[in-house]
Amino acid sequence: MLGRFTLRTKGRPDQEEAPVRFTPQDEDFRADVRKWLEANLTGEFADLRGAGGVGREHERHAERLAWNRHLAAAGWTGLGWPAEHGGRAASLTQQVIFHEEYARSGAPTRVSIVGEELLGPTLIRFGTPEQQARFLPPIKAVQELWCQGYSEPGAGSDLASVITKAALDRDTWVITGQKIWTSLAHVADWCFVLARTEPGSSRGNGLSYLLVPMDQPGVTVRPIRQLTGTAEFNEVYFDEARTDAANVVGAPGDGWRIAKATLAIERGAAMLGQQVGFRRDLDDLIDLARRTGAAGDPVIRDRLARAWTGLAVIRAYGLATLDGGNDTAASILKILWSRWHRALGELAMDILGAASLTIDPQLDRWHRLFLFSRAETIYGGSDEIQHEIIAHRALGLPR
Ligand SMILES: Cc1cc2nc3c(=O)[nH]c(=O)nc-3n(C[C@H](O)[C@H](O)[C@H](O)COP(=O)(O)OP(=O)(O)OC[C@H]3O[C@@H](n4cnc5c(N)ncnc54)[C@H](O)[C@@H]3O)c2cc1C
């Protein structure tokens, strides 16, 4: 994969094109995506640009749902899914291009991400034909939204400590327990839940991967207010909640293997799109530094130049390891981008100077970035856990 990308050594950082060359076919695909987005981010969707971004996941859900369905109707969901599952079977390179163009256009953050990028590929790999036929079409059409029920108060980094339990009652799983930090559970129709189905089992043994409908008496969702003042994630209580016996992915008791596969599913393509958003943050911050005069401060200039360099490194590494790279590539990338973005939020506060101390309750863009980026070094595996993985797998150090 690496050989397909040619790194340019010259060129202005603010040029629209990334420092990478794609094939002529890729560029045709890019032109199609760009044209479609330009033609469609108009009319009722025109003012959705930028909605639902970092720390703004609560924003304009109904309109973003309508937009997401519009994308689906035009075949822009399930991009990397195989054609037999209704996908577009787009190559990784094309997926990168789509996400880059999407971010560049300012189109609103999609509401379908958990289903489309986490559960969909998991079902394609591990689901039964019946599960695939039942669940994939509404994910692709954005008719059913999903959330991820893994973390619990006592099981975050140490996910194998899950204690939510489920038992078969004839043809139904009955689930009792508590999940926490469940993103978008308040708008989800379904949740994929990691639950202990073998009493007395421990760690990764005896867990099952269940697909559970949210709209039922046994499920209670309580929002958790975040540092940004909004509530993007939730506590989810299962009190004898029910789902069909057939709604278990993989064999009962084999859920740990499936859950880990979901975690490992390639998210590089979308991540590279995210970097276009990061580039916009950086460009706008440079403008802010110019306007406020902070750009004359040698320390600020130095930090801006470092930020620019850091982003170039992240992009190059992301492209070089798009096909998975080595088994610590995902950890390295996660540390690089989440720390980079968090540092950018801190730099924004320093560029604002004294003005950073007065906070509008609605939060402006820079305060929102500063506050929400703290979450980025936690979700998807905290920094410490990524370091632990690198220490063990790459350096061969004892656990
Ligand atoms: C914005 C956001 C959205 C989220 N969305 C979801 C979601 O949709 N679904 C879901 O299931 N979960 C979700 N999470 C939860 C997320 O996966 C967990 O927060 C994360 O795994 C850390 O677990 P924890 O919060 O229990 O912290 P803990 O695991 O208790 O960790 C606390 C601290 O101890 C450190 N630590 C823990 N173990 C070790 C170790 N072995 N060595 C060194 N340091 C260690 C951690 O790095 C951290 O700093 C979300 C979290 C955030 C912030």
Short mmCIF file of N, CA, C and O in Angstrom, two decimals, residues 262-370:
data_model
loop_
_atom_site.label_atom_id
_atom_site.label_comp_id
_atom_site.label_asym_id
_atom_site.label_seq_id
_atom_site.Cartn_x
_atom_site.Cartn_y
_atom_site.Cartn_z
N THR A 262 -14.44 -5.87 16.62
CA THR A 262 -15.08 -4.57 16.36
C THR A 262 -14.10 -3.45 16.69
O THR A 262 -13.97 -2.47 15.95
N LEU A 263 -13.41 -3.61 17.84
CA LEU A 263 -12.47 -2.56 18.26
C LEU A 263 -11.35 -2.38 17.24
O LEU A 263 -10.85 -1.28 17.03
N ALA A 264 -10.97 -3.52 16.62
CA ALA A 264 -9.81 -3.46 15.73
C ALA A 264 -10.19 -3.07 14.29
O ALA A 264 -9.31 -2.86 13.46
N ILE A 265 -11.50 -2.98 14.03
CA ILE A 265 -11.91 -2.73 12.64
C ILE A 265 -11.27 -1.44 12.11
O ILE A 265 -11.22 -0.43 12.80
N GLU A 266 -10.81 -1.57 10.91
CA GLU A 266 -10.08 -0.47 10.28
C GLU A 266 -10.91 0.82 10.27
O GLU A 266 -11.97 0.88 9.71
N ARG A 267 -10.38 1.82 10.95
CA ARG A 267 -11.07 3.10 10.91
C ARG A 267 -10.15 4.17 10.34
O ARG A 267 -10.38 5.35 10.47
N GLY A 268 -9.06 3.68 9.70
CA GLY A 268 -8.06 4.60 9.19
C GLY A 268 -8.60 5.56 8.14
O GLY A 268 -8.24 6.73 8.12
N ALA A 269 -9.48 5.04 7.27
CA ALA A 269 -9.94 5.89 6.18
C ALA A 269 -10.70 7.10 6.72
O ALA A 269 -10.46 8.24 6.30
N ALA A 270 -11.60 6.86 7.67
CA ALA A 270 -12.36 7.96 8.24
C ALA A 270 -11.43 8.90 9.01
O ALA A 270 -11.60 10.13 9.00
N MET A 271 -10.41 8.31 9.66
CA MET A 271 -9.48 9.11 10.44
C MET A 271 -8.72 10.10 9.55
O MET A 271 -8.46 11.23 9.92
N LEU A 272 -8.39 9.64 8.33
CA LEU A 272 -7.67 10.55 7.43
C LEU A 272 -8.57 11.70 6.99
O LEU A 272 -8.09 12.79 6.75
N GLY A 273 -9.87 11.46 6.93
CA GLY A 273 -10.79 12.56 6.65
C GLY A 273 -10.82 13.54 7.80
O GLY A 273 -10.82 14.76 7.61
N GLN A 274 -10.79 12.98 9.01
CA GLN A 274 -10.79 13.82 10.21
C GLN A 274 -9.63 14.82 10.16
O GLN A 274 -9.74 15.95 10.61
N GLN A 275 -8.52 14.37 9.56
CA GLN A 275 -7.35 15.27 9.52
C GLN A 275 -7.57 16.50 8.65
O GLN A 275 -6.92 17.51 8.83
N VAL A 276 -8.49 16.38 7.68
CA VAL A 276 -8.80 17.57 6.89
C VAL A 276 -9.46 18.60 7.81
O VAL A 276 -9.19 19.80 7.72
N GLY A 277 -10.31 18.10 8.73
CA GLY A 277 -10.90 18.99 9.72
C GLY A 277 -9.83 19.58 10.63
O GLY A 277 -9.87 20.77 10.97
N PHE A 278 -8.85 18.76 10.99
CA PHE A 278 -7.75 19.26 11.82
C PHE A 278 -6.99 20.36 11.08
O PHE A 278 -6.58 21.35 11.65
N ARG A 279 -6.79 20.15 9.78
CA ARG A 279 -6.08 21.14 8.99
C ARG A 279 -6.84 22.47 9.00
O ARG A 279 -6.26 23.54 9.12
N ARG A 280 -8.18 22.34 8.92
CA ARG A 280 -8.98 23.57 8.93
C ARG A 280 -8.83 24.26 10.29
O ARG A 280 -8.66 25.47 10.36
N ASP A 281 -8.85 23.48 11.36
CA ASP A 281 -8.64 24.06 12.70
C ASP A 281 -7.32 24.81 12.74
O ASP A 281 -7.23 25.94 13.22
N LEU A 282 -6.27 24.15 12.21
CA LEU A 282 -4.94 24.75 12.28
C LEU A 282 -4.88 26.02 11.43
O LEU A 282 -4.37 27.06 11.89
N ASP A 283 -5.41 25.95 10.20
CA ASP A 283 -5.39 27.14 9.33
C ASP A 283 -6.12 28.31 9.98
O ASP A 283 -5.64 29.44 9.96
N ASP A 284 -7.28 28.00 10.57
CA ASP A 284 -8.06 29.08 11.20
C ASP A 284 -7.35 29.63 12.43
O ASP A 284 -7.45 30.81 12.75
N LEU A 285 -6.62 28.75 13.12
CA LEU A 285 -5.89 29.21 14.30
C LEU A 285 -4.73 30.13 13.88
O LEU A 285 -4.44 31.12 14.55
N ILE A 286 -4.10 29.77 12.76
CA ILE A 286 -3.02 30.63 12.25
C ILE A 286 -3.59 32.02 11.90
O ILE A 286 -3.01 33.05 12.23
N ASP A 287 -4.78 32.02 11.28
CA ASP A 287 -5.44 33.30 10.97
C ASP A 287 -5.72 34.09 12.25
O ASP A 287 -5.50 35.29 12.31
N LEU A 288 -6.21 33.37 13.26
CA LEU A 288 -6.52 34.03 14.53
C LEU A 288 -5.25 34.65 15.12
O LEU A 288 -5.26 35.78 15.60
N ALA A 289 -4.14 33.89 15.04
CA ALA A 289 -2.87 34.40 15.58
C ALA A 289 -2.44 35.66 14.83
O ALA A 289 -1.91 36.60 15.43
N ARG A 290 -2.69 35.68 13.53
CA ARG A 290 -2.35 36.88 12.74
C ARG A 290 -3.21 38.06 13.19
O ARG A 290 -2.70 39.16 13.40
N ARG A 291 -4.51 37.79 13.33
CA ARG A 291 -5.45 38.88 13.65
C ARG A 291 -5.20 39.45 15.04
O ARG A 291 -5.29 40.64 15.26
N THR A 292 -4.88 38.57 15.99
CA THR A 292 -4.71 39.05 17.37
C THR A 292 -3.30 39.59 17.61
O THR A 292 -3.01 40.14 18.66
N GLY A 293 -2.42 39.38 16.64
CA GLY A 293 -1.04 39.83 16.82
C GLY A 293 -0.17 38.79 17.51
O GLY A 293 1.05 38.95 17.64
N ALA A 294 -0.81 37.68 17.95
CA ALA A 294 -0.04 36.64 18.66
C ALA A 294 1.02 36.03 17.75
O ALA A 294 2.02 35.48 18.23
N ALA A 295 0.81 36.13 16.42
CA ALA A 295 1.77 35.53 15.49
C ALA A 295 3.14 36.19 15.59
O ALA A 295 4.14 35.62 15.13
N GLY A 296 3.20 37.37 16.21
CA GLY A 296 4.49 38.04 16.38
C GLY A 296 5.28 37.48 17.56
O GLY A 296 6.48 37.76 17.71
N ASP A 297 4.64 36.69 18.36
CA ASP A 297 5.31 36.13 19.55
C ASP A 297 6.12 34.91 19.11
O ASP A 297 5.56 33.95 18.56
N PRO A 298 7.44 34.92 19.34
CA PRO A 298 8.27 33.83 18.84
C PRO A 298 7.86 32.46 19.38
O PRO A 298 7.98 31.45 18.69
N VAL A 299 7.36 32.43 20.61
CA VAL A 299 6.98 31.13 21.17
C VAL A 299 5.72 30.59 20.47
O VAL A 299 5.63 29.41 20.12
N ILE A 300 4.77 31.50 20.22
CA ILE A 300 3.55 31.08 19.50
C ILE A 300 3.91 30.63 18.09
O ILE A 300 3.41 29.61 17.60
N ARG A 301 4.78 31.38 17.43
CA ARG A 301 5.19 30.99 16.07
C ARG A 301 5.81 29.60 16.08
O ARG A 301 5.54 28.76 15.23
N ASP A 302 6.64 29.38 17.06
CA ASP A 302 7.30 28.08 17.17
C ASP A 302 6.27 26.97 17.36
O ASP A 302 6.32 25.92 16.72
N ARG A 303 5.29 27.23 18.23
CA ARG A 303 4.28 26.20 18.49
C ARG A 303 3.39 25.96 17.27
O ARG A 303 2.99 24.83 16.99
N LEU A 304 3.09 27.04 16.52
CA LEU A 304 2.29 26.86 15.30
C LEU A 304 3.07 26.02 14.28
O LEU A 304 2.51 25.14 13.62
N ALA A 305 4.36 26.31 14.16
CA ALA A 305 5.18 25.56 13.20
C ALA A 305 5.26 24.09 13.63
O ALA A 305 5.21 23.17 12.81
N ARG A 306 5.37 23.87 14.92
CA ARG A 306 5.39 22.48 15.42
C ARG A 306 4.06 21.79 15.13
O ARG A 306 4.02 20.61 14.79
N ALA A 307 2.97 22.53 15.30
CA ALA A 307 1.65 21.94 15.04
C ALA A 307 1.55 21.55 13.57
O ALA A 307 1.05 20.47 13.23
N TRP A 308 2.01 22.42 12.71
CA TRP A 308 1.97 22.13 11.28
C TRP A 308 2.80 20.87 10.97
O TRP A 308 2.37 19.97 10.26
N THR A 309 3.98 20.82 11.55
CA THR A 309 4.86 19.66 11.33
C THR A 309 4.21 18.38 11.87
O THR A 309 4.22 17.34 11.21
N GLY A 310 3.62 18.49 13.04
CA GLY A 310 2.98 17.32 13.65
C GLY A 310 1.87 16.78 12.77
O GLY A 310 1.74 15.56 12.58
N LEU A 311 1.09 17.68 12.18
CA LEU A 311 -0.02 17.22 11.35
C LEU A 311 0.51 16.54 10.08
O LEU A 311 -0.06 15.53 9.62
N ALA A 312 1.60 17.08 9.54
CA ALA A 312 2.19 16.45 8.35
C ALA A 312 2.65 15.02 8.69
O ALA A 312 2.48 14.09 7.90
N VAL A 313 3.22 14.85 9.85
CA VAL A 313 3.69 13.52 10.28
C VAL A 313 2.51 12.57 10.45
O VAL A 313 2.54 11.43 9.98
N ILE A 314 1.44 13.06 11.08
CA ILE A 314 0.27 12.21 11.30
C ILE A 314 -0.30 11.74 9.97
O ILE A 314 -0.63 10.57 9.77
N ARG A 315 -0.40 12.67 9.03
CA ARG A 315 -0.98 12.31 7.74
C ARG A 315 -0.10 11.28 7.01
O ARG A 315 -0.60 10.29 6.48
N ALA A 316 1.20 11.52 7.02
CA ALA A 316 2.10 10.60 6.33
C ALA A 316 2.03 9.21 6.98
O ALA A 316 1.95 8.19 6.29
N TYR A 317 2.03 9.19 8.29
CA TYR A 317 1.99 7.89 8.98
C TYR A 317 0.64 7.21 8.76
O TYR A 317 0.58 5.99 8.55
N GLY A 318 -0.43 7.99 8.76
CA GLY A 318 -1.76 7.44 8.54
C GLY A 318 -1.85 6.79 7.17
O GLY A 318 -2.38 5.69 7.01
N LEU A 319 -1.33 7.45 6.15
CA LEU A 319 -1.37 6.89 4.80
C LEU A 319 -0.46 5.67 4.69
O LEU A 319 -0.83 4.67 4.08
N ALA A 320 0.69 5.75 5.32
CA ALA A 320 1.65 4.64 5.22
C ALA A 320 1.12 3.38 5.88
O ALA A 320 1.51 2.27 5.52
N THR A 321 0.23 3.53 6.84
CA THR A 321 -0.26 2.36 7.58
C THR A 321 -1.75 2.12 7.33
O THR A 321 -2.42 1.47 8.12
N LEU A 322 -2.24 2.64 6.21
CA LEU A 322 -3.66 2.54 5.91
C LEU A 322 -4.14 1.10 5.86
O LEU A 322 -5.27 0.79 6.22
N ASP A 323 -3.28 0.21 5.40
CA ASP A 323 -3.70 -1.19 5.28
C ASP A 323 -3.49 -1.95 6.60
O ASP A 323 -3.52 -3.16 6.63
N GLY A 324 -3.31 -1.23 7.69
CA GLY A 324 -3.18 -1.89 9.00
C GLY A 324 -1.78 -1.74 9.56
O GLY A 324 -1.59 -1.64 10.75
N GLY A 325 -0.77 -1.70 8.66
CA GLY A 325 0.61 -1.54 9.12
C GLY A 325 0.99 -2.65 10.08
O GLY A 325 0.51 -3.77 9.98
N ASN A 326 1.85 -2.34 11.03
CA ASN A 326 2.22 -3.35 12.02
C ASN A 326 1.16 -3.36 13.14
O ASN A 326 0.23 -2.56 13.13
N ASP A 327 1.31 -4.24 14.11
CA ASP A 327 0.21 -4.38 15.08
C ASP A 327 0.20 -3.30 16.15
O ASP A 327 -0.63 -3.32 17.05
N THR A 328 1.13 -2.34 16.05
CA THR A 328 1.03 -1.21 16.97
C THR A 328 0.71 0.09 16.22
O THR A 328 0.62 1.16 16.83
N ALA A 329 0.49 -0.01 14.90
CA ALA A 329 0.27 1.21 14.10
C ALA A 329 -0.95 1.98 14.58
O ALA A 329 -0.91 3.22 14.70
N ALA A 330 -2.04 1.26 14.88
CA ALA A 330 -3.26 1.95 15.31
C ALA A 330 -3.02 2.70 16.62
O ALA A 330 -3.53 3.80 16.82
N SER A 331 -2.22 2.09 17.52
CA SER A 331 -1.94 2.74 18.81
C SER A 331 -1.08 3.98 18.60
O SER A 331 -1.31 5.03 19.22
N ILE A 332 -0.08 3.85 17.73
CA ILE A 332 0.81 4.99 17.47
C ILE A 332 -0.01 6.16 16.91
O ILE A 332 0.09 7.30 17.38
N LEU A 333 -0.85 5.85 15.95
CA LEU A 333 -1.65 6.89 15.31
C LEU A 333 -2.62 7.54 16.30
O LEU A 333 -2.81 8.75 16.31
N LYS A 334 -3.22 6.71 17.13
CA LYS A 334 -4.19 7.24 18.11
C LYS A 334 -3.49 8.23 19.04
O LYS A 334 -4.01 9.31 19.33
N ILE A 335 -2.29 7.86 19.51
CA ILE A 335 -1.55 8.76 20.40
C ILE A 335 -1.20 10.05 19.65
O ILE A 335 -1.38 11.16 20.16
N LEU A 336 -0.72 9.89 18.41
CA LEU A 336 -0.29 11.07 17.65
C LEU A 336 -1.43 12.06 17.46
O LEU A 336 -1.31 13.24 17.76
N TRP A 337 -2.60 11.56 16.93
CA TRP A 337 -3.63 12.53 16.57
C TRP A 337 -4.33 13.10 17.79
O TRP A 337 -4.66 14.28 17.83
N SER A 338 -4.56 12.26 18.83
CA SER A 338 -5.32 12.78 19.97
C SER A 338 -4.49 13.79 20.76
O SER A 338 -4.99 14.82 21.20
N ARG A 339 -3.21 13.52 20.89
CA ARG A 339 -2.34 14.48 21.61
C ARG A 339 -2.17 15.76 20.80
O ARG A 339 -2.11 16.86 21.34
N TRP A 340 -2.07 15.57 19.48
CA TRP A 340 -1.92 16.75 18.61
C TRP A 340 -3.11 17.68 18.76
O TRP A 340 -2.97 18.88 18.94
N HIS A 341 -4.31 17.09 18.71
CA HIS A 341 -5.52 17.91 18.74
C HIS A 341 -5.68 18.57 20.11
O HIS A 341 -6.09 19.72 20.21
N ARG A 342 -5.34 17.83 21.16
CA ARG A 342 -5.43 18.40 22.50
C ARG A 342 -4.47 19.57 22.64
O ARG A 342 -4.82 20.62 23.18
N ALA A 343 -3.26 19.39 22.12
CA ALA A 343 -2.26 20.48 22.19
C ALA A 343 -2.73 21.69 21.38
O ALA A 343 -2.47 22.84 21.75
N LEU A 344 -3.44 21.44 20.28
CA LEU A 344 -3.94 22.56 19.48
C LEU A 344 -4.95 23.38 20.28
O LEU A 344 -4.97 24.61 20.20
N GLY A 345 -5.80 22.68 21.04
CA GLY A 345 -6.77 23.38 21.89
C GLY A 345 -6.05 24.25 22.91
O GLY A 345 -6.45 25.39 23.18
N GLU A 346 -4.96 23.74 23.47
CA GLU A 346 -4.20 24.51 24.46
C GLU A 346 -3.54 25.72 23.80
O GLU A 346 -3.52 26.83 24.35
N LEU A 347 -3.04 25.50 22.59
CA LEU A 347 -2.42 26.60 21.84
C LEU A 347 -3.46 27.68 21.54
O LEU A 347 -3.18 28.89 21.64
N ALA A 348 -4.68 27.25 21.18
CA ALA A 348 -5.75 28.21 20.89
C ALA A 348 -6.00 29.10 22.11
O ALA A 348 -6.17 30.32 21.98
N MET A 349 -6.01 28.49 23.30
CA MET A 349 -6.23 29.28 24.52
C MET A 349 -5.11 30.31 24.71
O MET A 349 -5.35 31.45 25.09
N ASP A 350 -3.88 29.89 24.42
CA ASP A 350 -2.75 30.81 24.60
C ASP A 350 -2.78 31.93 23.56
O ASP A 350 -2.35 33.06 23.83
N ILE A 351 -3.25 31.61 22.36
CA ILE A 351 -3.35 32.65 21.33
C ILE A 351 -4.45 33.65 21.71
O ILE A 351 -4.30 34.86 21.55
N LEU A 352 -5.55 33.15 22.27
CA LEU A 352 -6.61 34.06 22.72
C LEU A 352 -6.15 34.90 23.91
O LEU A 352 -6.64 35.99 24.15
N GLY A 353 -5.20 34.36 24.66
CA GLY A 353 -4.66 35.10 25.80
C GLY A 353 -5.72 35.36 26.85
O GLY A 353 -6.52 34.46 27.17
N ALA A 354 -5.79 36.60 27.33
CA ALA A 354 -6.74 36.92 28.41
C ALA A 354 -8.17 36.63 27.98
O ALA A 354 -9.02 36.25 28.79
N ALA A 355 -8.45 36.77 26.68
CA ALA A 355 -9.82 36.55 26.18
C ALA A 355 -10.27 35.11 26.41
O ALA A 355 -11.47 34.83 26.46
N SER A 356 -9.32 34.21 26.57
CA SER A 356 -9.70 32.81 26.77
C SER A 356 -10.37 32.61 28.13
O SER A 356 -11.02 31.59 28.37
N LEU A 357 -10.19 33.59 29.03
CA LEU A 357 -10.73 33.44 30.38
C LEU A 357 -12.21 33.79 30.46
O LEU A 357 -12.87 33.50 31.45
N THR A 358 -12.73 34.48 29.45
CA THR A 358 -14.16 34.77 29.44
C THR A 358 -14.85 33.77 28.52
O THR A 358 -14.55 33.70 27.33
N ILE A 359 -15.73 32.98 29.10
CA ILE A 359 -16.34 31.89 28.34
C ILE A 359 -17.83 32.14 28.15
O ILE A 359 -18.57 32.28 29.13
N ASP A 360 -18.24 32.20 26.90
CA ASP A 360 -19.65 32.25 26.59
C ASP A 360 -20.24 30.88 26.92
O ASP A 360 -19.66 29.86 26.53
N PRO A 361 -21.38 30.82 27.65
CA PRO A 361 -21.93 29.50 28.00
C PRO A 361 -22.17 28.62 26.77
O PRO A 361 -22.14 27.39 26.87
N GLN A 362 -22.43 29.24 25.63
CA GLN A 362 -22.64 28.44 24.41
C GLN A 362 -21.32 27.88 23.89
O GLN A 362 -21.30 27.04 23.01
N LEU A 363 -20.23 28.37 24.40
CA LEU A 363 -18.87 28.01 23.99
C LEU A 363 -18.58 28.39 22.54
O LEU A 363 -19.31 27.98 21.63
N ASP A 364 -17.53 29.14 22.33
CA ASP A 364 -17.13 29.38 20.94
C ASP A 364 -16.32 28.17 20.48
O ASP A 364 -16.02 27.24 21.24
N ARG A 365 -15.96 28.22 19.23
CA ARG A 365 -15.29 27.07 18.62
C ARG A 365 -14.01 26.67 19.36
O ARG A 365 -13.74 25.49 19.57
N TRP A 366 -13.22 27.67 19.81
CA TRP A 366 -11.91 27.34 20.39
C TRP A 366 -12.04 26.76 21.79
O TRP A 366 -11.30 25.85 22.17
N HIS A 367 -13.00 27.32 22.56
CA HIS A 367 -13.21 26.74 23.89
C HIS A 367 -13.75 25.31 23.77
O HIS A 367 -13.39 24.43 24.54
N ARG A 368 -14.62 25.13 22.79
CA ARG A 368 -15.19 23.79 22.59
C ARG A 368 -14.09 22.79 22.24
O ARG A 368 -14.00 21.71 22.77
N LEU A 369 -13.20 23.22 21.35
CA LEU A 369 -12.09 22.33 20.95
C LEU A 369 -11.20 22.04 22.16
O LEU A 369 -10.83 20.89 22.42
N PHE A 370 -10.89 23.10 22.91
CA PHE A 370 -10.02 22.95 24.08
C PHE A 370 -10.62 21.93 25.06
O PHE A 370 -9.92 21.04 25.55
#
